[in-house]
Tab-separated table of C-alpha atoms in Angstrom:
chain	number	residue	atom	x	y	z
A	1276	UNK	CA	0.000	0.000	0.000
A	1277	UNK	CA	1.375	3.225	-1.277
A	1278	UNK	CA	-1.214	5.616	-0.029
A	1279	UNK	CA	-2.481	6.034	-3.767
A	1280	UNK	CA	-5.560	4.264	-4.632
A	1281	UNK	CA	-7.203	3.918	-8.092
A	1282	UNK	CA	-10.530	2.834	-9.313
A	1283	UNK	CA	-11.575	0.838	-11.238
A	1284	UNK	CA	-8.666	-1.364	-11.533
A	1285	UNK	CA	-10.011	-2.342	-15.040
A	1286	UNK	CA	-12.247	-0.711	-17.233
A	1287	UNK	CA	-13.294	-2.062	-20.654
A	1288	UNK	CA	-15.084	0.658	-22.659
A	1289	UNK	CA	-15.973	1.224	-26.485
A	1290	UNK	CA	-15.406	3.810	-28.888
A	1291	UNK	CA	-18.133	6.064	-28.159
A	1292	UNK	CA	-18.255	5.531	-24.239
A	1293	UNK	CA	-17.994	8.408	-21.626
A	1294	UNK	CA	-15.905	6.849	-18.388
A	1295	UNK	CA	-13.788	8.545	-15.692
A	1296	UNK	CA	-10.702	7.547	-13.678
A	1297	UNK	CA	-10.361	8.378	-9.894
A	1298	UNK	CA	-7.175	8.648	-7.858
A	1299	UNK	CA	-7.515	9.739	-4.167
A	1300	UNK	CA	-4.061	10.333	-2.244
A	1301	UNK	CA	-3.769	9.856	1.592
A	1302	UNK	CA	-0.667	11.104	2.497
A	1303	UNK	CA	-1.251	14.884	2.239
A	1304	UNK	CA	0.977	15.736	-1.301
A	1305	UNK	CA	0.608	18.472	-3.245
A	1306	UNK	CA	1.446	17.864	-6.175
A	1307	UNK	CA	-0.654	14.808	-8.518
A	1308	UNK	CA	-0.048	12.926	-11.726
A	1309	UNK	CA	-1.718	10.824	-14.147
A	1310	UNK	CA	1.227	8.559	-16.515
A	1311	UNK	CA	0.254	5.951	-19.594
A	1312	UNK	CA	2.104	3.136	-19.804
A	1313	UNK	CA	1.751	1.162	-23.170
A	1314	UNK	CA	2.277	-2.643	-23.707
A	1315	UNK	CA	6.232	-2.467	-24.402
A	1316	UNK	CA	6.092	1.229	-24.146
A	1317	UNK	CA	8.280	3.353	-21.437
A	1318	UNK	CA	6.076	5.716	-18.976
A	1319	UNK	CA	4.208	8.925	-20.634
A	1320	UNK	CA	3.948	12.065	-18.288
A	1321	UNK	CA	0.073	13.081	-19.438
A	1322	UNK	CA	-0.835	15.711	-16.728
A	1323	UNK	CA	0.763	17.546	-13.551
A	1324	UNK	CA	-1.289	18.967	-10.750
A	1325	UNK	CA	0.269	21.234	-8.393
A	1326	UNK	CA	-2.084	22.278	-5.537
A	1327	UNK	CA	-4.896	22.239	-7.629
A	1328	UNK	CA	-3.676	23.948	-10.229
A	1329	UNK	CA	-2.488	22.548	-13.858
A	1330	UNK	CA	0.744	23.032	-14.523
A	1331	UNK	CA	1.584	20.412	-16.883
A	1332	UNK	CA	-0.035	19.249	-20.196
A	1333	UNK	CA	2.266	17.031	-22.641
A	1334	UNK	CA	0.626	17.523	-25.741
A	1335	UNK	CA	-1.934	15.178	-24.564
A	1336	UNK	CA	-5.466	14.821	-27.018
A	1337	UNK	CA	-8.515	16.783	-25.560
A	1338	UNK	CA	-10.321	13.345	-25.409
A	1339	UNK	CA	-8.567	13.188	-22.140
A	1340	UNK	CA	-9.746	15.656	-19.659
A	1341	UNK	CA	-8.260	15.696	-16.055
A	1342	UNK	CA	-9.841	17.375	-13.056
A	1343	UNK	CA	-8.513	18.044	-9.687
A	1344	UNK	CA	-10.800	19.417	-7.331
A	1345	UNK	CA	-8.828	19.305	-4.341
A	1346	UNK	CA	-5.327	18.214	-2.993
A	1347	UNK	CA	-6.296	14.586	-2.712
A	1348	UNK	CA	-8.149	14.282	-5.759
A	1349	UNK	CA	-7.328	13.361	-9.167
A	1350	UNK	CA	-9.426	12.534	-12.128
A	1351	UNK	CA	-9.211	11.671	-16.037
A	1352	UNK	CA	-12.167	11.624	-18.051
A	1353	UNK	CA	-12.520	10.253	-21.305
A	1354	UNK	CA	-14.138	10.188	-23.967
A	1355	UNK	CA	-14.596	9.091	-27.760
A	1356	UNK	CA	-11.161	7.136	-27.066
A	1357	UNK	CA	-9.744	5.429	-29.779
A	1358	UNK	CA	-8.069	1.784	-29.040
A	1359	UNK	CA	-4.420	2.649	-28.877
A	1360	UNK	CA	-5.395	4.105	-26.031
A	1361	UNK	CA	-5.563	1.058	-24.294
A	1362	UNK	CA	-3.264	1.010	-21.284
A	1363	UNK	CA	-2.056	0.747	-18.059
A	1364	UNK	CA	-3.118	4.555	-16.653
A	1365	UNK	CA	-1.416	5.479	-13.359
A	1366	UNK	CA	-1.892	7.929	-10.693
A	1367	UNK	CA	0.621	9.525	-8.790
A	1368	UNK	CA	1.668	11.947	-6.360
A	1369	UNK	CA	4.708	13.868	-4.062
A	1370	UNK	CA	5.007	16.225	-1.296
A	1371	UNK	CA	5.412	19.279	-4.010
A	1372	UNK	CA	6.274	19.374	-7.717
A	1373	UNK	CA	10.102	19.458	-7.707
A	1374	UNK	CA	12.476	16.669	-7.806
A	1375	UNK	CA	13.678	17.197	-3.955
A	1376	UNK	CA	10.625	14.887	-3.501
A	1377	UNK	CA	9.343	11.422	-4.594
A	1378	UNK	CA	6.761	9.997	-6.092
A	1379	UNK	CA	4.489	7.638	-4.949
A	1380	UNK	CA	2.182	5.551	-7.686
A	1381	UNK	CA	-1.099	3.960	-7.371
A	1382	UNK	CA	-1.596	0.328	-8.400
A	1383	UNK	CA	-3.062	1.724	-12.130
A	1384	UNK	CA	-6.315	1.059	-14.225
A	1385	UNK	CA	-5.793	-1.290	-16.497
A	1386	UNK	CA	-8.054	0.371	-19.775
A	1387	UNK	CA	-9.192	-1.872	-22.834
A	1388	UNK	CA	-11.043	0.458	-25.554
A	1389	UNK	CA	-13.135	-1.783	-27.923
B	370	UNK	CA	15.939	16.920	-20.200
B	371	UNK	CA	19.561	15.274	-19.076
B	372	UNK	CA	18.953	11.382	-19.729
B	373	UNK	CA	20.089	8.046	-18.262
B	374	UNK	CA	21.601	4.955	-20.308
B	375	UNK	CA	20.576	1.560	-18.327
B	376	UNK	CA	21.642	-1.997	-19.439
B	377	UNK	CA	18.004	-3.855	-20.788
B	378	UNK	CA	18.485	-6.376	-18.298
B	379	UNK	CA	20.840	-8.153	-15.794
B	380	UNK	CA	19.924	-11.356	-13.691
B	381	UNK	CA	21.620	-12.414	-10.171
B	382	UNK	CA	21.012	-15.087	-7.624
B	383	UNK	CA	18.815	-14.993	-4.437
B	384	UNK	CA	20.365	-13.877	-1.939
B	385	UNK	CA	23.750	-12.097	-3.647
B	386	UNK	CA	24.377	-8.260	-4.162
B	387	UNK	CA	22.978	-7.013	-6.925
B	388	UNK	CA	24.555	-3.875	-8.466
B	389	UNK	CA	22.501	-1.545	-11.272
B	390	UNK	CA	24.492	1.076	-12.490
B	391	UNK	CA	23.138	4.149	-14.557
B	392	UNK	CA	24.623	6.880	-16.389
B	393	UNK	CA	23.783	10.316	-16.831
B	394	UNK	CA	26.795	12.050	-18.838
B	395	UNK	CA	24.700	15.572	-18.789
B	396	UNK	CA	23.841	15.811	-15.618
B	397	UNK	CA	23.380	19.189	-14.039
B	398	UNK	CA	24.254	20.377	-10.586
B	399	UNK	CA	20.553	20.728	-9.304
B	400	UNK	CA	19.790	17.496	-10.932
B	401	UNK	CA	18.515	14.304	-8.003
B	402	UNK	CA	19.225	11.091	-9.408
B	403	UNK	CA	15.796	9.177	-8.534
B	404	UNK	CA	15.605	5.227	-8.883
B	405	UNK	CA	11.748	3.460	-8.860
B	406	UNK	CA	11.120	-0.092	-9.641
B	407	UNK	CA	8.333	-1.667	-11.361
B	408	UNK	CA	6.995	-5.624	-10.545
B	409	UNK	CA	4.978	-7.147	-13.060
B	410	UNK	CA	1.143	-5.777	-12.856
B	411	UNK	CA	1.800	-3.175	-10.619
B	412	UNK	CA	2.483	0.859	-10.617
B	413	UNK	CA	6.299	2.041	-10.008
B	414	UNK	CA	7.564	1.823	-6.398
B	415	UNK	CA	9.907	4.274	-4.835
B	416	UNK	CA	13.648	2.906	-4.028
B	417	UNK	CA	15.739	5.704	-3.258
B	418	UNK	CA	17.356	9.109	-4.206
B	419	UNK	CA	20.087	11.170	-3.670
B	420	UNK	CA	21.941	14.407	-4.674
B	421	UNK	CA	25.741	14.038	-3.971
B	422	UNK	CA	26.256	11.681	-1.225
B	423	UNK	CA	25.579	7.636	-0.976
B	424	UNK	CA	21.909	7.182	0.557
B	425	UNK	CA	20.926	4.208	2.265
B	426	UNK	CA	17.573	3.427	3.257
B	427	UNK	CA	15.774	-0.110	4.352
B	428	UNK	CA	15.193	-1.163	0.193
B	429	UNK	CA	18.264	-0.392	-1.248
B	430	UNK	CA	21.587	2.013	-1.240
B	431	UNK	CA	22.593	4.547	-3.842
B	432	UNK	CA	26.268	5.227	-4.622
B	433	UNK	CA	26.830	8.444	-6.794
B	434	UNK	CA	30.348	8.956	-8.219
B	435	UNK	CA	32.163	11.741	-7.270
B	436	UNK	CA	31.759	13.678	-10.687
B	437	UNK	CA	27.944	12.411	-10.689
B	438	UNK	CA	27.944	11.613	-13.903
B	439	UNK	CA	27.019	7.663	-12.570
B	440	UNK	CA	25.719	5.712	-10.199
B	441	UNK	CA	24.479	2.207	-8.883
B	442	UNK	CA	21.635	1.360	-6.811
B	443	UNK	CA	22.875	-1.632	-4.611
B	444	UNK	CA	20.260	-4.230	-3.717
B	445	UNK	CA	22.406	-5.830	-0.632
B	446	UNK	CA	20.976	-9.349	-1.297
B	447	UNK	CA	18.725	-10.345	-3.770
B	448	UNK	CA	15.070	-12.214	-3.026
B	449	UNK	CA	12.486	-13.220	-5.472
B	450	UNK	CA	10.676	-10.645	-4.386
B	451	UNK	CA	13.099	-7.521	-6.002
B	452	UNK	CA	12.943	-8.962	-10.114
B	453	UNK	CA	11.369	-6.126	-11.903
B	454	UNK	CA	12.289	-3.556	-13.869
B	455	UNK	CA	14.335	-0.887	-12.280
B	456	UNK	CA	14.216	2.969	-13.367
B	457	UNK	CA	17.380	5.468	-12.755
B	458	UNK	CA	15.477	9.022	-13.373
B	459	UNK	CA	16.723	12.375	-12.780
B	460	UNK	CA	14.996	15.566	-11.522
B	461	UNK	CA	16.283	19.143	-10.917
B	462	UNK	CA	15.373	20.574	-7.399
B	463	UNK	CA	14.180	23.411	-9.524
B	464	UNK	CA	11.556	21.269	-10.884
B	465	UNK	CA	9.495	24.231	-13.334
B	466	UNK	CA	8.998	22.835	-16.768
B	467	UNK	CA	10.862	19.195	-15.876
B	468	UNK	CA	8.925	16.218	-16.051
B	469	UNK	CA	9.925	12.538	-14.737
B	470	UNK	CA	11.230	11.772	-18.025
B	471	UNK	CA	11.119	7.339	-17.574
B	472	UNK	CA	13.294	5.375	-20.129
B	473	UNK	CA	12.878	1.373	-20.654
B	474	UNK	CA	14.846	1.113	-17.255
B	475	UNK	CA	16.735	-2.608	-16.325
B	476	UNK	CA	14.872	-5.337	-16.375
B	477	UNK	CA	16.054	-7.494	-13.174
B	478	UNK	CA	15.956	-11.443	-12.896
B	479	UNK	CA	16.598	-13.230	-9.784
B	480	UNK	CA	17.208	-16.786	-9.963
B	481	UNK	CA	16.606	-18.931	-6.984
């Protein structure tokens, strides 16, 4: 247990579904991240949260939407996906957004796109 | 971003030292040299960093050369439990406009 949790843990969804990922943190960070990870693939920084606020975006496609409301709090919605975007999708998160501090990841949801 | 050159993959038997080095030719002074390891089905799990000086902690210790442009994350002996892949990642202090920039990392066999 890492403090990170994720739900679901697996999520099958087609083409033209509307889903959303949840991360909740329990150890007080400020700072949040969502990663892909792709069969055979290194990790993929998708979004940076720090204190609420966005303050990373890596050229990610607008059919992923993230949403922090608070500290603890971390969501990506999705939509119209397409099925390369099939993945392992993991949630992190670290005292504050510098490299003094370490992550800690969730356990991932595991996405299929039909 | 400064990067890190990892071997693919390295195997050791239970219960030896296990040494993973990394190198990061470009690294810059404000630069923490982060390691994270990976087991099959799960998210990355923190193992250690450091700035200049060799960390230990209860997982693993981190020896950084004196001109930092290497290091080696030390497993002091090897179970089952530690094959995965490991990660060697670096990360200014200064963090604006860095990322955690992961590579394909060392992929770590342990044979009983």
């Amino acid at each position: 247990e890492t403090g990170v949790t994720q739900t679901p843990r697996h999520l099958v969804m087609g083409m033209t579904n509307k889903k959303s990922l949840k991360c909740e943190q329990h150890l007080g960070h400020n700072a949040m991240y969502w990663y892909k990870q792709s069969a055979k693939k290194p990790l993929e920084l998708m979004f940076v949260y720090s204190l609420e606020e966005r303050v990373e975006n890596n050229s990610v496609p607008s059919r992923f939407s993230p949403e922090c409301p608070n500290s603890s709090h971390l969501f990506l919605h999705l939509h119209t996906l397409q099925p390369e975007d099939s993945a392992l999708y993991l949630c992190a998160s670290s005292q504050e957004w510098t490299g003094t501090y370490e992550q800690y990841f969730g356990p991932g949801t595991r996405l299929t796109v039909t | 971003d400064a990067k890190t050159t990892q071997p693919n993959s390295m195997e050791s038997n239970e219960e030896e030292p296990v040494h993973l080095p990394c190198n990061h030719s470009t690294i810059s002074g404000t630069d923490y040299i982060h390691w994270y390891r990976q087991l099959p089905s799960q998210g990355p799990e923190y193992v250690i960093h450091g700035l200049t000086s060799n960390v230990n902690n209860r997982m693993a210790s981190l020896a950084i050369a004196e001109d930092r442009k290497s290091s080696t994350l030390i497993l002091h002996r090897a179970t089952l439990r530690d094959a995965a892949v490991y990660y060697c990642i670096l990360r200014p202090w200064d963090n604006y406009g860095q990322n955690f920039v992961f590579g394909p990392g060392t992929r770590l066999s342990v044979l009983p």
